[in-house]
CSV table of C-alpha atoms (C1' of nucleotides) in Angstrom, one decimal:
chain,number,residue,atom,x,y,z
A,1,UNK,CA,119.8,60.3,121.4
A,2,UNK,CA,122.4,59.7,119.0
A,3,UNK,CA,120.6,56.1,118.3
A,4,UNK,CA,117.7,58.3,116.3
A,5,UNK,CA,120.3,59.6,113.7
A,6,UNK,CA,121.8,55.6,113.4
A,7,UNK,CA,118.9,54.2,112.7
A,8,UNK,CA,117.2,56.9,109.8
A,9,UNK,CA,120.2,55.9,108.5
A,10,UNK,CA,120.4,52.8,108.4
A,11,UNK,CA,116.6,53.1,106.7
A,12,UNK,CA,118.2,55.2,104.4
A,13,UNK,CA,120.2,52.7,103.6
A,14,UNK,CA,117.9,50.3,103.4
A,15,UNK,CA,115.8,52.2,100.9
A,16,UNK,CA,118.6,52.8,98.7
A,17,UNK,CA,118.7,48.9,98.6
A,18,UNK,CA,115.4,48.8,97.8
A,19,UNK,CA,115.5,51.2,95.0
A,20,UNK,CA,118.5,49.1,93.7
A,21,UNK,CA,116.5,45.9,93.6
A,22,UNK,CA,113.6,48.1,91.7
A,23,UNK,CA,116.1,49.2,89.5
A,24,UNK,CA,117.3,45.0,88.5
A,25,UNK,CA,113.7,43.6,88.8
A,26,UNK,CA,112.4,44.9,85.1
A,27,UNK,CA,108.6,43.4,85.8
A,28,UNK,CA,107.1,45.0,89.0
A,29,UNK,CA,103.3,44.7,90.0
A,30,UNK,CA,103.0,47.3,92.4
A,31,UNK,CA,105.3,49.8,94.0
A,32,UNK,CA,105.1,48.0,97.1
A,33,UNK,CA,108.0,46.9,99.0
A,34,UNK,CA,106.5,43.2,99.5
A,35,UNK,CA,105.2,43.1,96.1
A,36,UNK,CA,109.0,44.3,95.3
A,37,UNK,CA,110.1,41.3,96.9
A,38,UNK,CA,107.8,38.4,95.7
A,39,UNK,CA,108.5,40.2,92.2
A,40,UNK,CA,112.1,39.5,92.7
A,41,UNK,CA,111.8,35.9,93.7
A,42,UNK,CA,109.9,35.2,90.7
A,43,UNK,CA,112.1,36.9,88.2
A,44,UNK,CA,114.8,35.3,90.1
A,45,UNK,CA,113.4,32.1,89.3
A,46,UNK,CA,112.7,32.8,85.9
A,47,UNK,CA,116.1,33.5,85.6
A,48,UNK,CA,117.5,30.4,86.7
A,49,UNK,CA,114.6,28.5,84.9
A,50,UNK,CA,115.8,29.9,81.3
A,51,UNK,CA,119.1,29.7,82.5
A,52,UNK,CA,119.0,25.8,82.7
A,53,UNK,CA,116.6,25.9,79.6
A,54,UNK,CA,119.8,27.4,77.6
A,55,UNK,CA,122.9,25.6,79.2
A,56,UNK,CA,121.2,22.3,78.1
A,57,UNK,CA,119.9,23.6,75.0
A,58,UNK,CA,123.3,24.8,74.3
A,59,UNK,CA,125.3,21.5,75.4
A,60,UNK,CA,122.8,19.7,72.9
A,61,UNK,CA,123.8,21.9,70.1
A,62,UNK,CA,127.1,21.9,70.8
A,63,UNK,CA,126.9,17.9,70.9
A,64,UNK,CA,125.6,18.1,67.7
A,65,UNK,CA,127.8,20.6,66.3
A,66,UNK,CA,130.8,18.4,67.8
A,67,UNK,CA,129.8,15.3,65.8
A,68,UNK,CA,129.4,17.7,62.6
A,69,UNK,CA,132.5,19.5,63.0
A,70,UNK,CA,134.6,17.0,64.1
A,71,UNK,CA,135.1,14.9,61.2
A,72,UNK,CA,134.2,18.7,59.5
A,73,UNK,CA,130.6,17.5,58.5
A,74,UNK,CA,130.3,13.9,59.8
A,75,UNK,CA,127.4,11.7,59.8
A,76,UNK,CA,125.0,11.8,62.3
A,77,UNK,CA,123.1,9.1,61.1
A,78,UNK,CA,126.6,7.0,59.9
A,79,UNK,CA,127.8,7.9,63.6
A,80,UNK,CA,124.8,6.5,65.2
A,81,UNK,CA,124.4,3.6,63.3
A,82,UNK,CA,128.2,2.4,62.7
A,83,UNK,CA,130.0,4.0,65.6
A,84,UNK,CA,133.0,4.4,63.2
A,85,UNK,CA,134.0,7.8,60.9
A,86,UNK,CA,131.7,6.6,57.4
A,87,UNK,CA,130.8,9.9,55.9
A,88,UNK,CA,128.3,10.6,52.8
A,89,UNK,CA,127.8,13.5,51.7
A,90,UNK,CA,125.2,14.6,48.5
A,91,UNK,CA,125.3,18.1,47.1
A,92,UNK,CA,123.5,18.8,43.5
A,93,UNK,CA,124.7,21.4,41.2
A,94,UNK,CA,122.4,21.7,38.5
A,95,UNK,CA,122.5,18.3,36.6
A,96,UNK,CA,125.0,16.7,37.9
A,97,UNK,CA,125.8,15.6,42.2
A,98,UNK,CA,129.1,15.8,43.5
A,99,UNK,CA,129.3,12.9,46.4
A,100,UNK,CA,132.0,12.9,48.9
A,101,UNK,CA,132.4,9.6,51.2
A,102,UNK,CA,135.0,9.3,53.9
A,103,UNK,CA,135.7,5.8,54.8
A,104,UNK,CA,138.1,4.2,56.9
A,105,UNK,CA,140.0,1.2,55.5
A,106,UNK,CA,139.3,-1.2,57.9
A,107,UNK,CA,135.7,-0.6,58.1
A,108,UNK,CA,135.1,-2.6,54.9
A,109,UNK,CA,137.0,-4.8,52.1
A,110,UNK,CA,137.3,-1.9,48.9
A,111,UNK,CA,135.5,0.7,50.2
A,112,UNK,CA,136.2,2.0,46.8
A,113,UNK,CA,134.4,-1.0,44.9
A,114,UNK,CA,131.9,-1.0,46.9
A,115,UNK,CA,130.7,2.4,46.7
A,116,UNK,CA,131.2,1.9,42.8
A,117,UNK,CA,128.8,-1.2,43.1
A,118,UNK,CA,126.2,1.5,45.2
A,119,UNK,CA,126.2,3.6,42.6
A,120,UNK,CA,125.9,1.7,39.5
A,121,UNK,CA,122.8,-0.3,41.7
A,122,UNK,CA,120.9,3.2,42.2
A,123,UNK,CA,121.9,3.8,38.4
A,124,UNK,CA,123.9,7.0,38.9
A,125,UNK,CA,126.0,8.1,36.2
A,126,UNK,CA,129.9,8.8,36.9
A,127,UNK,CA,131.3,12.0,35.5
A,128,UNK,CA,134.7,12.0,37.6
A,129,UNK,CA,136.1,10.1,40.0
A,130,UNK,CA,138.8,11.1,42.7
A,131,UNK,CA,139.8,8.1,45.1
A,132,UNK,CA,142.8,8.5,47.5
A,133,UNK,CA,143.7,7.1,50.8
A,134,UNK,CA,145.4,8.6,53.3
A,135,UNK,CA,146.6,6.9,56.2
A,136,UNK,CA,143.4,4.7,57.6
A,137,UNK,CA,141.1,6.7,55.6
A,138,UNK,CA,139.6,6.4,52.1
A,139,UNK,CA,138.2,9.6,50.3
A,140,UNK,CA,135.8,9.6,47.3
A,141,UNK,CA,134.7,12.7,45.5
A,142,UNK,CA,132.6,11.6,42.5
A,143,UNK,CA,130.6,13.9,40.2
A,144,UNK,CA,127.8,12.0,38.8
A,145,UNK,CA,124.7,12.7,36.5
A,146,UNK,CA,121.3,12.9,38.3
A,147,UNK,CA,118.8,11.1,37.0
A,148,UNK,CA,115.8,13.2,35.4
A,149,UNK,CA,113.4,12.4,38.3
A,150,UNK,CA,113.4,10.8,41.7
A,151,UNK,CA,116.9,12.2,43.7
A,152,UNK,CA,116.2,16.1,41.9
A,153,UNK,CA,114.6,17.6,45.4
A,154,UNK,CA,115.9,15.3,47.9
A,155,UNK,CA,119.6,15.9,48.4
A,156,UNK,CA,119.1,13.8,51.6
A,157,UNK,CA,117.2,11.0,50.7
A,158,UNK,CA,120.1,10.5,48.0
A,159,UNK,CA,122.7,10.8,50.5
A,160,UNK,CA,121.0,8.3,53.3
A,161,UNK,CA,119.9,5.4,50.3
A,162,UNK,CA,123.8,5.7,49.3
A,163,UNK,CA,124.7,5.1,52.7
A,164,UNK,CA,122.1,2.8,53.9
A,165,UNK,CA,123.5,0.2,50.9
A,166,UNK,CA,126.9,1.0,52.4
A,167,UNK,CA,126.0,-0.4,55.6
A,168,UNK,CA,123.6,-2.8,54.7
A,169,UNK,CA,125.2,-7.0,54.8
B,1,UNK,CA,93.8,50.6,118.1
B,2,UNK,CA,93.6,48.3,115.6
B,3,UNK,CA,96.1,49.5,113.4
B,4,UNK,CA,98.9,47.5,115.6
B,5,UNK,CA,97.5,44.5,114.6
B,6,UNK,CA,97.9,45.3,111.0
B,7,UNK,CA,101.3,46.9,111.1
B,8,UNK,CA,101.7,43.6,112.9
B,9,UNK,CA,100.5,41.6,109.9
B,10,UNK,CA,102.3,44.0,107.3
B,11,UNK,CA,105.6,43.5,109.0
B,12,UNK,CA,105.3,39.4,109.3
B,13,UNK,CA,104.3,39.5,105.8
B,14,UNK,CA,107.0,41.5,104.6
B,15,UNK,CA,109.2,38.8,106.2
B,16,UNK,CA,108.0,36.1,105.3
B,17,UNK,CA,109.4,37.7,101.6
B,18,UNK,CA,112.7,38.7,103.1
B,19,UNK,CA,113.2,34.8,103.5
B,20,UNK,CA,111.6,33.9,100.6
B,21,UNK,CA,114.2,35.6,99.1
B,22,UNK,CA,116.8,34.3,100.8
B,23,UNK,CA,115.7,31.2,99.7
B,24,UNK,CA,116.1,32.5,96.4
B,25,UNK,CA,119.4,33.6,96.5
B,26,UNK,CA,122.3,30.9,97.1
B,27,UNK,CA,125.3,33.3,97.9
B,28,UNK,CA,124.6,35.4,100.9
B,29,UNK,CA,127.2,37.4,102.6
B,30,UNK,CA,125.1,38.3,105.5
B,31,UNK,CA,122.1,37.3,107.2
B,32,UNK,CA,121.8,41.3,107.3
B,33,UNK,CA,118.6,42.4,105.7
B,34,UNK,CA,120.6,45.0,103.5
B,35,UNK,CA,123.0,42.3,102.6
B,36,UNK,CA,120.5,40.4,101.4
B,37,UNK,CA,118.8,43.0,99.2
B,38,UNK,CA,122.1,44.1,97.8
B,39,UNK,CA,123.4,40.4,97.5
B,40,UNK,CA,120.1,39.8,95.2
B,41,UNK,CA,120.8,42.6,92.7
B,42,UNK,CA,124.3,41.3,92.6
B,43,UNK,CA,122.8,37.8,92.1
B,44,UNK,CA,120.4,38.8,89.5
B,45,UNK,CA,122.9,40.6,87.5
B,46,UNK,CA,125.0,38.0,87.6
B,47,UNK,CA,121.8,35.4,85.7
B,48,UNK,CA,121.4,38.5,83.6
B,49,UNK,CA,124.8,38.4,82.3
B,50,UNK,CA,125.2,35.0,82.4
B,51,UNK,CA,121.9,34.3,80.0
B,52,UNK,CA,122.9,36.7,77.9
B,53,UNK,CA,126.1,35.0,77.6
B,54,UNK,CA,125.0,31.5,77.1
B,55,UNK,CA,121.8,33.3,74.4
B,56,UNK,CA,124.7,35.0,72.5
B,57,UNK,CA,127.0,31.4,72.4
B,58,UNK,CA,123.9,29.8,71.3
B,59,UNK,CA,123.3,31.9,68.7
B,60,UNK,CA,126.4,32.0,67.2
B,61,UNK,CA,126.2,28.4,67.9
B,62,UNK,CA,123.4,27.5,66.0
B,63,UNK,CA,124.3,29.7,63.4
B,64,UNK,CA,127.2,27.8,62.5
B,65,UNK,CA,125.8,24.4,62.7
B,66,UNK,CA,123.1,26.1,60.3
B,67,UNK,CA,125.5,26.7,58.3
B,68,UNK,CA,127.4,23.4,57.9
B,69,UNK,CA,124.4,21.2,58.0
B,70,UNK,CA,123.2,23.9,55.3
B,71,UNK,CA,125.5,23.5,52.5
B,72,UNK,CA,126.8,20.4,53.5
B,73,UNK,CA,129.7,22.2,55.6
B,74,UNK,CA,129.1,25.3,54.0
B,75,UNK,CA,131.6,28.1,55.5
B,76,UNK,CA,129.8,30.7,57.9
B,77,UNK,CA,133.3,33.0,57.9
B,78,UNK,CA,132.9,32.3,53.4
B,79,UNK,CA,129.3,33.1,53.2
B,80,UNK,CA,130.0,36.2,55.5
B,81,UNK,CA,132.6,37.8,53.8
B,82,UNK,CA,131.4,36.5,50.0
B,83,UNK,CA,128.2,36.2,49.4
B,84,UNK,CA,129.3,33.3,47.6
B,85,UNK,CA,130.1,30.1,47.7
B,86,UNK,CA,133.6,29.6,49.0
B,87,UNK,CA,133.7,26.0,51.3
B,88,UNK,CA,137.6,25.4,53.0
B,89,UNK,CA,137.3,22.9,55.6
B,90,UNK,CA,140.6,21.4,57.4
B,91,UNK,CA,140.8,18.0,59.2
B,92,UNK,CA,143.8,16.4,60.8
B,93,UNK,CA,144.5,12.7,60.5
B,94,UNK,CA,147.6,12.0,62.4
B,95,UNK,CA,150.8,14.0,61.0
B,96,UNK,CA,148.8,15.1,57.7
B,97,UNK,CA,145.8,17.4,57.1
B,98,UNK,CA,142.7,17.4,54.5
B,99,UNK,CA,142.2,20.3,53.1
B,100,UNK,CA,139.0,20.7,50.9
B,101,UNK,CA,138.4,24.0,49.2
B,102,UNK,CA,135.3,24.5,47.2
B,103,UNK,CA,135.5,27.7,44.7
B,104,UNK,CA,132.9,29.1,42.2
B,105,UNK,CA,134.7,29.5,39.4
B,106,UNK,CA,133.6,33.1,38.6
B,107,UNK,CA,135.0,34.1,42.0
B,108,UNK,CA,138.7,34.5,40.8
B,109,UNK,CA,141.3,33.6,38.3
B,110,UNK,CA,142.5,29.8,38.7
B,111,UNK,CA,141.8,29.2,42.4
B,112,UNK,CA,144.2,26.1,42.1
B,113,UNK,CA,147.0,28.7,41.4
B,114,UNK,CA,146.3,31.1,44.0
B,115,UNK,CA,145.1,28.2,46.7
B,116,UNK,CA,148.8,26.8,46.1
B,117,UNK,CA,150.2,30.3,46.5
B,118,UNK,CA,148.2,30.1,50.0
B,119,UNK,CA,149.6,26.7,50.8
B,120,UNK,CA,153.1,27.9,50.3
B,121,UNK,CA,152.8,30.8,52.3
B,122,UNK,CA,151.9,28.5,55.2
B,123,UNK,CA,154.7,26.1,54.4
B,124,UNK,CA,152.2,23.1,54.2
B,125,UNK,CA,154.0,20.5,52.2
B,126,UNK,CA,151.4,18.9,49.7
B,127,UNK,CA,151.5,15.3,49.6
B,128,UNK,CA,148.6,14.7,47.6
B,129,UNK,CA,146.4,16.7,45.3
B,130,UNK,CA,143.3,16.3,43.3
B,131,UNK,CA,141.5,19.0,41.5
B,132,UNK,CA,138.4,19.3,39.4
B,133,UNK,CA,135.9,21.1,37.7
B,134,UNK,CA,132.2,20.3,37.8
B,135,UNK,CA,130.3,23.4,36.1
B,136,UNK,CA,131.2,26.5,37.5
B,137,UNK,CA,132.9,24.5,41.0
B,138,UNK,CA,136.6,24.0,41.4
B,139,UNK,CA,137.0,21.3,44.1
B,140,UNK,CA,140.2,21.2,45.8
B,141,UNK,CA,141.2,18.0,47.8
B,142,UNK,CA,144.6,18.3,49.3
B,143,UNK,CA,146.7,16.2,51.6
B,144,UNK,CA,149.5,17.8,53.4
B,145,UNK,CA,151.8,17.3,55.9
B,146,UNK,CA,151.1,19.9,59.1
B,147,UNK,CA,154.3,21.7,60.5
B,148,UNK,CA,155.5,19.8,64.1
B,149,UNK,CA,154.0,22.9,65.3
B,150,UNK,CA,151.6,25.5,65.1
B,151,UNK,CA,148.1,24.7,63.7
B,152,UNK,CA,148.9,21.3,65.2
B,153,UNK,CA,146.0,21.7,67.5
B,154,UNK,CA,143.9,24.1,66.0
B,155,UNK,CA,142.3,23.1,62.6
B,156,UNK,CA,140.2,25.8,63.3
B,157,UNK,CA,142.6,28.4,63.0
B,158,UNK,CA,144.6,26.9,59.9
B,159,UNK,CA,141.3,26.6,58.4
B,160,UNK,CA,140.7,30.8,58.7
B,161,UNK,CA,144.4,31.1,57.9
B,162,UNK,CA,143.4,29.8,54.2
B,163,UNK,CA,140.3,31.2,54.0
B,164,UNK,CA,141.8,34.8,54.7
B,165,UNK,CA,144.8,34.7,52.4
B,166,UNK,CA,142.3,33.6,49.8
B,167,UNK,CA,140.1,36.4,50.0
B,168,UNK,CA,142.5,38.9,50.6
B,169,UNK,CA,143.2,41.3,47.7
C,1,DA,C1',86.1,57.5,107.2
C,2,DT,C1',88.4,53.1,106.3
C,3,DA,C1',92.4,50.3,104.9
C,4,DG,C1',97.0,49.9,103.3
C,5,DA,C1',101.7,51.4,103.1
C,6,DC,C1',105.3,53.9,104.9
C,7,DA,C1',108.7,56.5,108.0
C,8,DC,C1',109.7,57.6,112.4
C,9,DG,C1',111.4,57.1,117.2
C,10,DT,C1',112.3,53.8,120.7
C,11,DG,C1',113.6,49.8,123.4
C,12,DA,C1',115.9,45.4,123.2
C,13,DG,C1',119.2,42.2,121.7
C,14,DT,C1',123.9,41.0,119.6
C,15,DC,C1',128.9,41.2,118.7
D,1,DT,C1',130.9,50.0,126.1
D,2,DG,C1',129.6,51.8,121.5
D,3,DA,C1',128.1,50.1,116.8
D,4,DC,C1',124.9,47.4,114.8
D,5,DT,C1',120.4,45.3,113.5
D,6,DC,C1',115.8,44.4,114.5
D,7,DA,C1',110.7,44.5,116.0
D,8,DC,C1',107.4,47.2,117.8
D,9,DG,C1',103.8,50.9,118.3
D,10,DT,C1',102.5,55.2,116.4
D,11,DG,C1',101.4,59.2,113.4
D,12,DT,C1',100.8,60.4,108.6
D,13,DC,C1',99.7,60.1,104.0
D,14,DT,C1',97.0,58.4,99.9
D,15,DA,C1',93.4,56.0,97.5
DNA sequence: ATAGACACGTGAGTC
DNA sequence: TGACTCACGTGTCTA
C-alpha cells in the first residue's frame, strides 16, 4: 500500500515534534512521551504564573518610578498625603544638609516663610539660601548645619519631620 | 491477550495529555495533533522570550529607581560613567525647564563654566541661575527657556544631552 | 517472565 | 478520489 509509507511518515513527523517539545521543556521527569506532555503543561504554567508575577511586579515599580521621576524625585509620601507636587528632599554632606523643597504657589501663603519658620522650630542652622519661583512653582535649596546628634543617621526622618510641619494646620 | 487492554489504557492516557495541553495552549492553529505539539514550542518560546523581556525591563527598572531613591535622584547614566557623584536632572514646567546639576568639586575645573558652555551648545536660554558651593558640591539650579522644539517632550533625552557634553573630554 | 513504552501496519473516518 | 489524521491491535524491546 502506498498508505504504509504515509503514515511512518507522518510518525516521523510526529516524533520530530516530539523531540522539539523535549528540546523547549528544560525540566523533564522521564523520557516518556506522556510524562513529556504533563511536563509541558506544568512548565507551561509556570511560565504564565511568573509571567503575571513580573508584569504586575513591573507595573508596580514602574508606578513607583513614575511618581519619582516625574517630578524627578517627587514625594511619595507628600503625593499621598497632599495630592499636589510638595517636594522635600534631605541629603547630608558631612556637617552640613543641603534641603531642596519644591512647592507650588498656591498650595500655601509664603511657602518661603514658612519653610523658614520649619527650620528655625527644628533648630537647623542656615548656611545658604537659594529661593526662586518659577511660574506656579517655588524652589528652595538651603544648606544648613546639622545638629551634633539626633538628624546625623536618619536622612529620612529629617526629610519627613520637615515635611510633616509643612503640612500640618 | 491482555496487552490490548493496556495499549488501550496507554493510548487514553496519552490523550487525555494531548488535551491537557491544549488546554494549556491558547493559540492553536489546528486541532491536528502535530499542530498542537509544534504550536506549544512556539507558545513556550514565545513566555520564554517574553519573561525574559519583562525580567530584563525590571531590572533595569529597579535599578534606576535604586538609584534615584538612593541618592535622592542620584544619576544611574553619572554613577555609571563616573564613579562619582555627578546628579543632572531636567524637569519641564510649561515653556521653561529646571535644570539641577550637582558636581564634586574635584571632578573638573569650574563646572559652572563648562555647565554654561553645555547650555550654550544646546541653545537653552537661561532665565534664571543660582549657584553654590557647600564643601566640595557645586549645585547648579537653572531655569531656562526650552526651544519650541526638540527636547520639548523628552526631558529624558535633554537630560543625557547635558550629562554627555559634560563628561565628554 | 512480567509490565511499560514504543513503532508498525491496517482499517476507518474526514475534507 | 487521493491526501490526511486517527485509533486499534500486535510484535518488540528494555528494565
Amino acid at each position: 500500500m502506498d498508505n504504509v509509507e504515509a503514515e511512518r511518515q507522518r510518525r516521523q513527523n510526529l516524533n520530530r515534534r516530539f523531540y522539539e517539545l523535549r528540546s523547549a521543556v528544560p525540566k523533564i521527569s522521564k523520557m516518556d512521551k506522556a510524562s513529556l506532555l504533563s511536563d509541558a503543561v506544568t512548565y507551561i504554567n509556570e511560565l504564565k504564573a511568573k509571567n503575571k508575577e513580573l508584569e504586575s511586579k513591573l507595573q508596580h515599580v514602574q508606578n513607583l518610578s513614575n511618581c519619582v521621576t516625574h517630578g524627578a524625585a517627587a514625594d511619595h509620601y507628600a503625593k499621598a498625603n497632599t495630592g499636589m507636587g510638595l517636594v522635600v528632599e534631605v541629603k547630608f554632606v558631612g556637617s552640613e544638609a543641603l534641603i531642596r523643597v519644591e512647592c507650588p504657589n498656591m498650595m500655601m501663603n509664603h511657602p518661603a516663610a514658612r519653610l523658614m519658620d520649619v527650620l528655625r522650630d527644628l533648630q537647623l542652622q542656615i548656611h545658604h539660601a537659594s529661593i526662586s519661583s518659577v511660574k506656579h512653582l517655588m524652589l528652595h535649596d538651603i544648606v544648613v548645619g546639622v545638629p551634633e546628634q539626633g538628624f546625623m543617621t536618619m536622612e529620612e526622618a529629617m526629610r519627613i519631620a520637615i515635611l510633616r510641619r509643612l503640612l500640618s494646620n
